[in-house]
CSV table of C-alpha atoms in Angstrom, one decimal:
chain,number,residue,atom,x,y,z
A,1,MET,CA,0.0,0.0,0.0
A,2,ARG,CA,1.3,3.5,-0.9
A,3,CYS,CA,1.9,6.2,1.6
A,4,PRO,CA,0.0,9.2,0.4
A,5,THR,CA,2.3,12.0,1.6
A,6,LYS,CA,6.1,12.7,1.7
A,7,SER,CA,5.9,13.4,5.4
A,8,CYS,CA,4.2,10.0,5.9
A,9,ASP,CA,7.0,8.3,4.0
A,10,SER,CA,9.4,9.5,6.7
A,11,PHE,CA,7.7,7.2,9.2
A,12,ALA,CA,6.3,4.6,6.8
A,13,GLY,CA,8.4,1.9,8.5
A,14,LEU,CA,6.8,2.8,11.8
A,15,ALA,CA,3.1,3.5,11.0
A,16,TRP,CA,2.4,1.6,7.9
A,17,ALA,CA,4.2,-1.7,8.7
A,18,PRO,CA,1.1,-3.3,10.2
A,19,TYR,CA,-0.9,-2.7,7.0
A,20,MET,CA,2.0,-3.9,4.7
A,21,ASP,CA,2.6,-7.1,6.6
A,22,TRP,CA,0.7,-7.7,9.8
A,23,GLY,CA,2.6,-10.9,10.5
A,24,GLN,CA,6.0,-9.2,10.6
A,25,SER,CA,5.1,-6.0,12.5
A,26,ASP,CA,6.6,-5.7,16.0
A,27,LEU,CA,4.6,-5.9,19.2
A,28,HIS,CA,4.5,-2.1,19.7
A,29,HIS,CA,2.9,-1.5,16.3
A,30,ARG,CA,0.4,-4.3,16.7
A,31,LEU,CA,-0.7,-2.9,20.1
A,32,VAL,CA,-0.9,0.9,19.5
A,33,LEU,CA,-2.0,1.0,15.8
A,34,PRO,CA,-5.5,0.0,14.8
A,35,TRP,CA,-6.5,-3.5,15.9
A,36,ARG,CA,-7.3,-5.4,12.8
A,37,GLY,CA,-11.0,-6.2,12.7
A,38,PHE,CA,-11.6,-5.6,16.4
A,39,TRP,CA,-13.7,-2.5,15.9
A,40,ARG,CA,-15.5,-3.6,12.8
A,41,SER,CA,-19.0,-4.0,14.4
A,42,THR,CA,-18.8,-0.7,16.3
A,43,TRP,CA,-17.5,1.2,13.3
A,44,SER,CA,-20.3,0.0,11.1
A,45,ARG,CA,-22.8,1.8,13.4
A,46,ARG,CA,-20.8,5.1,13.6
A,47,GLU,CA,-23.5,7.1,11.9
A,48,LEU,CA,-26.4,5.7,13.9
A,49,LEU,CA,-28.5,8.3,15.7
A,50,ASN,CA,-26.4,11.1,14.2
A,51,GLY,CA,-23.2,9.6,15.6
A,52,HIS,CA,-24.4,9.5,19.2
A,53,TRP,CA,-24.7,5.7,19.3
A,54,PHE,CA,-21.1,5.4,18.4
A,55,ARG,CA,-20.0,7.4,21.4
A,56,PHE,CA,-22.4,5.5,23.7
A,57,GLU,CA,-21.0,2.2,22.4
A,58,ILE,CA,-17.4,3.4,23.0
A,59,PHE,CA,-18.5,4.2,26.5
A,60,LEU,CA,-19.9,0.7,27.0
A,61,LEU,CA,-16.8,-0.9,25.7
A,62,GLY,CA,-14.8,1.3,28.1
A,63,LEU,CA,-16.8,-0.1,31.0
A,64,LEU,CA,-16.1,-3.6,29.8
A,65,PHE,CA,-12.4,-3.3,29.0
A,66,VAL,CA,-11.3,-0.6,31.3
A,67,ALA,CA,-13.6,-0.5,34.4
A,68,VAL,CA,-13.9,-4.2,34.8
A,69,PRO,CA,-10.1,-5.0,34.8
A,70,TYR,CA,-9.6,-2.1,37.3
A,71,PHE,CA,-12.3,-3.1,39.8
A,72,ALA,CA,-11.6,-6.8,39.4
A,73,SER,CA,-7.9,-6.4,40.2
A,74,ASN,CA,-8.9,-4.0,43.1
A,75,ASN,CA,-11.2,-6.6,44.7
A,76,ILE,CA,-8.8,-9.5,44.1
A,77,ALA,CA,-6.0,-7.6,45.8
A,78,ALA,CA,-8.2,-6.5,48.7
A,79,HIS,CA,-9.6,-10.0,49.4
A,80,TYR,CA,-6.9,-12.4,48.4
A,81,LEU,CA,-3.5,-10.7,48.3
A,82,GLY,CA,-1.2,-8.9,50.7
A,83,THR,CA,1.3,-6.1,50.3
A,84,VAL,CA,4.4,-7.3,48.4
A,85,TRP,CA,6.3,-4.0,48.5
A,86,ASP,CA,5.2,-1.0,50.5
A,87,PRO,CA,5.8,2.3,48.6
A,88,GLU,CA,5.0,4.5,51.6
A,89,MET,CA,7.6,7.0,52.7
A,90,TRP,CA,7.8,9.4,55.6
A,91,LEU,CA,6.6,12.3,53.4
A,92,ASP,CA,3.3,10.6,52.7
A,93,ARG,CA,2.1,11.2,56.2
A,94,GLU,CA,3.5,14.7,56.3
A,95,ILE,CA,1.2,15.8,53.5
A,96,PRO,CA,-1.9,17.4,55.1
A,97,VAL,CA,-5.4,16.2,54.5
A,98,ILE,CA,-7.5,18.7,52.6
A,99,ASN,CA,-11.1,17.6,52.7
A,100,TRP,CA,-12.4,19.7,49.8
A,101,MET,CA,-9.9,18.2,47.4
A,102,ILE,CA,-12.1,15.1,47.2
A,103,ILE,CA,-14.1,17.2,44.7
A,104,PRO,CA,-11.3,17.4,42.1
A,105,TYR,CA,-10.4,13.8,42.9
A,106,ALA,CA,-13.9,12.6,42.1
A,107,ALA,CA,-14.0,14.9,39.0
A,108,LEU,CA,-11.9,12.3,37.2
A,109,TYR,CA,-15.2,10.5,36.5
A,110,LEU,CA,-16.2,13.6,34.4
A,111,PHE,CA,-13.2,13.1,32.1
A,112,TYR,CA,-14.8,10.1,30.4
A,113,PRO,CA,-18.1,11.7,29.3
A,114,ALA,CA,-16.3,15.0,28.6
A,115,THR,CA,-14.0,13.2,26.2
A,116,LEU,CA,-17.0,11.7,24.4
A,117,VAL,CA,-18.7,15.0,24.1
A,118,VAL,CA,-15.6,16.8,22.8
A,119,SER,CA,-14.8,14.1,20.3
A,120,PRO,CA,-15.3,15.2,16.7
A,121,ARG,CA,-18.2,13.7,14.7
A,122,HIS,CA,-16.3,12.9,11.6
A,123,ASP,CA,-14.4,9.8,10.7
A,124,ARG,CA,-11.0,11.2,11.6
A,125,GLY,CA,-12.2,12.0,15.1
A,126,ARG,CA,-14.0,8.7,15.4
A,127,ALA,CA,-10.8,6.8,14.4
A,128,GLU,CA,-8.8,8.8,17.0
A,129,LEU,CA,-11.4,8.1,19.7
A,130,VAL,CA,-11.2,4.3,18.9
A,131,LEU,CA,-7.4,4.4,19.0
A,132,ALA,CA,-7.4,6.4,22.3
A,133,MET,CA,-9.7,3.7,23.7
A,134,GLN,CA,-7.1,1.1,22.7
A,135,THR,CA,-4.5,3.1,24.6
A,136,LEU,CA,-6.7,3.3,27.7
A,137,ILE,CA,-7.3,-0.4,27.6
A,138,LEU,CA,-3.6,-1.2,27.3
A,139,ALA,CA,-2.6,1.3,30.0
A,140,THR,CA,-5.2,-0.3,32.3
A,141,LEU,CA,-4.0,-3.8,31.7
A,142,PHE,CA,-0.4,-2.7,32.1
A,143,CYS,CA,-1.1,-1.1,35.5
A,144,SER,CA,-3.3,-4.0,36.6
A,145,PHE,CA,-0.3,-6.3,36.1
A,146,PHE,CA,1.5,-4.3,38.8
A,147,PHE,CA,-1.7,-4.2,41.0
A,148,LEU,CA,-1.8,-8.0,41.1
A,149,VAL,CA,1.9,-8.9,41.0
A,150,PHE,CA,3.1,-6.1,43.3
A,151,PRO,CA,0.0,-5.3,45.4
A,152,ALA,CA,0.3,-2.6,48.0
A,153,GLU,CA,-2.3,-1.5,50.5
A,154,ILE,CA,-2.7,2.3,50.7
A,155,ASP,CA,-2.7,2.5,54.5
A,156,LEU,CA,-3.4,6.2,55.0
A,157,ARG,CA,-7.1,6.6,55.6
A,158,ASP,CA,-6.7,6.7,59.3
A,159,GLN,CA,-5.5,10.3,58.9
A,160,LEU,CA,-8.9,11.4,57.7
A,161,ASP,CA,-11.2,13.2,60.2
A,162,LEU,CA,-14.6,12.1,58.9
A,163,ASP,CA,-16.5,14.1,61.4
A,164,SER,CA,-15.1,17.3,60.0
A,165,LEU,CA,-16.5,16.7,56.5
A,166,THR,CA,-19.3,18.7,54.9
A,167,ASP,CA,-22.3,16.8,53.5
A,168,LEU,CA,-20.9,16.9,50.0
A,169,GLU,CA,-17.4,15.9,51.1
A,170,SER,CA,-18.9,13.1,53.2
A,171,SER,CA,-20.9,11.8,50.3
A,172,LEU,CA,-18.0,11.8,47.9
A,173,PHE,CA,-15.6,10.2,50.4
A,174,GLY,CA,-18.3,7.6,51.2
A,175,PHE,CA,-18.8,6.8,47.5
A,176,ILE,CA,-15.0,6.5,46.9
A,177,HIS,CA,-14.4,4.4,49.9
A,178,PHE,CA,-17.3,2.1,49.1
A,179,SER,CA,-16.5,1.5,45.5
A,180,ASP,CA,-12.7,1.6,45.6
A,181,ASN,CA,-10.7,-0.5,48.1
A,182,PRO,CA,-7.4,1.0,49.3
A,183,TRP,CA,-5.3,-1.1,46.9
A,184,ASN,CA,-4.3,-0.6,43.2
A,185,ALA,CA,-1.6,1.8,44.5
A,186,TRP,CA,1.0,2.2,41.8
A,187,PRO,CA,1.0,3.4,39.1
A,188,SER,CA,-2.0,5.5,39.8
A,189,LEU,CA,-4.6,4.9,37.1
A,190,HIS,CA,-6.3,8.1,38.3
A,191,ILE,CA,-3.3,9.9,37.0
A,192,VAL,CA,-2.7,7.8,33.9
A,193,HIS,CA,-6.3,8.0,32.6
A,194,SER,CA,-6.8,11.7,33.3
A,195,TYR,CA,-3.5,12.6,31.6
A,196,ILE,CA,-4.3,10.7,28.4
A,197,LEU,CA,-7.8,12.1,28.3
A,198,ALA,CA,-6.7,15.6,29.0
A,199,ARG,CA,-4.1,15.4,26.2
A,200,LEU,CA,-6.7,14.0,23.8
A,201,MET,CA,-9.3,16.7,24.5
A,202,THR,CA,-6.6,19.4,24.2
A,203,HIS,CA,-5.5,17.9,20.9
A,204,TRP,CA,-9.1,18.0,19.5
A,205,LEU,CA,-10.0,21.4,20.8
A,206,SER,CA,-6.8,23.0,19.5
A,207,ARG,CA,-7.4,21.5,16.1
A,208,GLU,CA,-11.2,21.8,15.7
A,209,HIS,CA,-11.8,25.0,17.6
A,210,GLU,CA,-8.5,26.9,17.2
A,211,GLY,CA,-8.6,30.4,18.5
A,212,LYS,CA,-12.1,30.2,20.0
A,213,PRO,CA,-12.3,31.7,23.5
A,214,LEU,CA,-14.6,29.1,24.9
A,215,ALA,CA,-12.3,26.3,23.7
A,216,ARG,CA,-9.3,28.0,25.2
A,217,ALA,CA,-11.1,28.6,28.5
A,218,PHE,CA,-12.1,24.9,28.6
A,219,VAL,CA,-8.5,23.8,28.0
A,220,VAL,CA,-7.2,26.0,30.8
A,221,LEU,CA,-9.9,24.7,33.2
A,222,LEU,CA,-9.1,21.2,32.1
A,223,TRP,CA,-5.4,21.5,33.0
A,224,VAL,CA,-6.1,23.3,36.3
A,225,GLU,CA,-8.4,20.4,37.2
A,226,TYR,CA,-5.6,18.0,36.2
A,227,ALA,CA,-3.1,19.7,38.5
A,228,LEU,CA,-5.6,19.7,41.3
A,229,LEU,CA,-6.3,16.0,40.7
A,230,CYS,CA,-2.6,15.2,40.9
A,231,ILE,CA,-2.5,17.0,44.3
A,232,SER,CA,-5.8,15.5,45.5
A,233,ILE,CA,-4.7,11.9,45.3
A,234,LEU,CA,-2.2,12.8,48.1
A,235,THR,CA,-4.3,15.1,50.2
A,236,THR,CA,-7.3,12.8,50.2
A,237,LYS,CA,-5.0,10.0,51.3
A,238,GLN,CA,-6.0,7.9,48.3
A,239,HIS,CA,-2.5,7.4,47.1
A,240,TYR,CA,1.2,7.6,48.0
A,241,LEU,CA,3.6,10.0,46.4
A,242,PHE,CA,5.3,7.1,44.6
A,243,ASP,CA,1.9,6.3,43.0
A,244,LEU,CA,1.7,9.8,41.6
A,245,VAL,CA,5.2,9.8,40.1
A,246,THR,CA,4.8,6.4,38.5
A,247,GLY,CA,1.3,7.3,37.2
A,248,LEU,CA,2.7,10.5,35.6
A,249,ALA,CA,5.5,8.4,34.0
A,250,VAL,CA,3.1,5.8,32.6
A,251,GLY,CA,0.7,8.4,31.3
A,252,MET,CA,3.4,10.3,29.5
A,253,VAL,CA,4.9,7.1,28.0
A,254,ALA,CA,1.4,5.9,26.9
A,255,TRP,CA,0.7,9.2,25.2
A,256,ARG,CA,4.1,9.1,23.4
A,257,LEU,CA,3.4,5.5,22.2
A,258,PHE,CA,0.0,6.7,21.0
A,259,GLN,CA,1.6,9.2,18.6
A,260,PRO,CA,2.1,6.9,15.6
A,261,ALA,CA,-1.6,6.1,15.6
A,262,LEU,CA,-2.5,9.8,15.6
A,263,GLU,CA,0.0,10.4,12.8
A,264,LEU,CA,-1.4,7.6,10.8
A,265,VAL,CA,-5.0,9.0,11.0
A,266,ALA,CA,-3.7,12.5,10.2
A,267,SER,CA,-1.9,11.4,7.1
A,268,ASP,CA,-4.4,8.9,5.7
A,269,GLY,CA,-7.8,9.9,7.1
A,270,GLY,CA,-10.2,8.0,9.3
A,271,GLY,CA,-12.0,6.3,6.5
A,272,GLN,CA,-8.9,4.8,4.9
A,273,VAL,CA,-7.5,3.7,8.3
A,274,ALA,CA,-10.7,1.9,9.0
A,275,GLU,CA,-10.6,0.2,5.6
A,276,ASP,CA,-7.0,-0.9,6.0
A,277,ALA,CA,-7.7,-2.2,9.5
A,278,GLY,CA,-10.6,-4.3,8.3
A,279,TRP,CA,-13.3,-2.3,10.0
A,280,THR,CA,-15.3,-1.8,6.8
């Protein structure tokens, strides 16, 4: 298959190898570039309900392939495993509790629907959304390996003064503590997922709404929230400092590994990528 642009030729060996010879492409290319045939059924319904069904289906697949592995590993660690290596250091208990920061912490769960809302409704945007979902799935499975092989209990909740919480704070802490056992320490998937999604939304808004004040304001708000989220995993005693550092590292590496996929869609277009990947 011919690479359509000169700039694409410069990385043809990287991005186009899976389509030239799927059997000989290396593991990295097989994982981060379009999964051959995997998204065929979902892609065939991309125009249903004016494109809204496609987003909803991506959300459902995210629950299946992202949420299920996370909560499964979390419950396995909590009920059947013990700490293999404790990443706690003296500084973790010196960081003060800040009750209200449970709000930016819980706001992670807004990143997922926000990404779907921001995603463009053309084939390029849809292909990028699918490839981003692949990245989230792989990042989740990668982190879940450490959660199960090197489990660590996050033993910090005793520092919380639950009697001092407002009603909102109490509700949010209650929800988090009920749904998320104090395990799955490092790398922090809170940090990994939010970094990838923040970069993806920024990528779309900068391209699709360049120069628009509302888009710029949203991007600023997004990264302020991300900064608060990074701090909040420490000040709500949900994570250790080591979890934050390793989460940032994994998120940045995952985004870097995602670049060939974005470049492929940019050079060839979403429709052609879908055809080459066997989605149509």
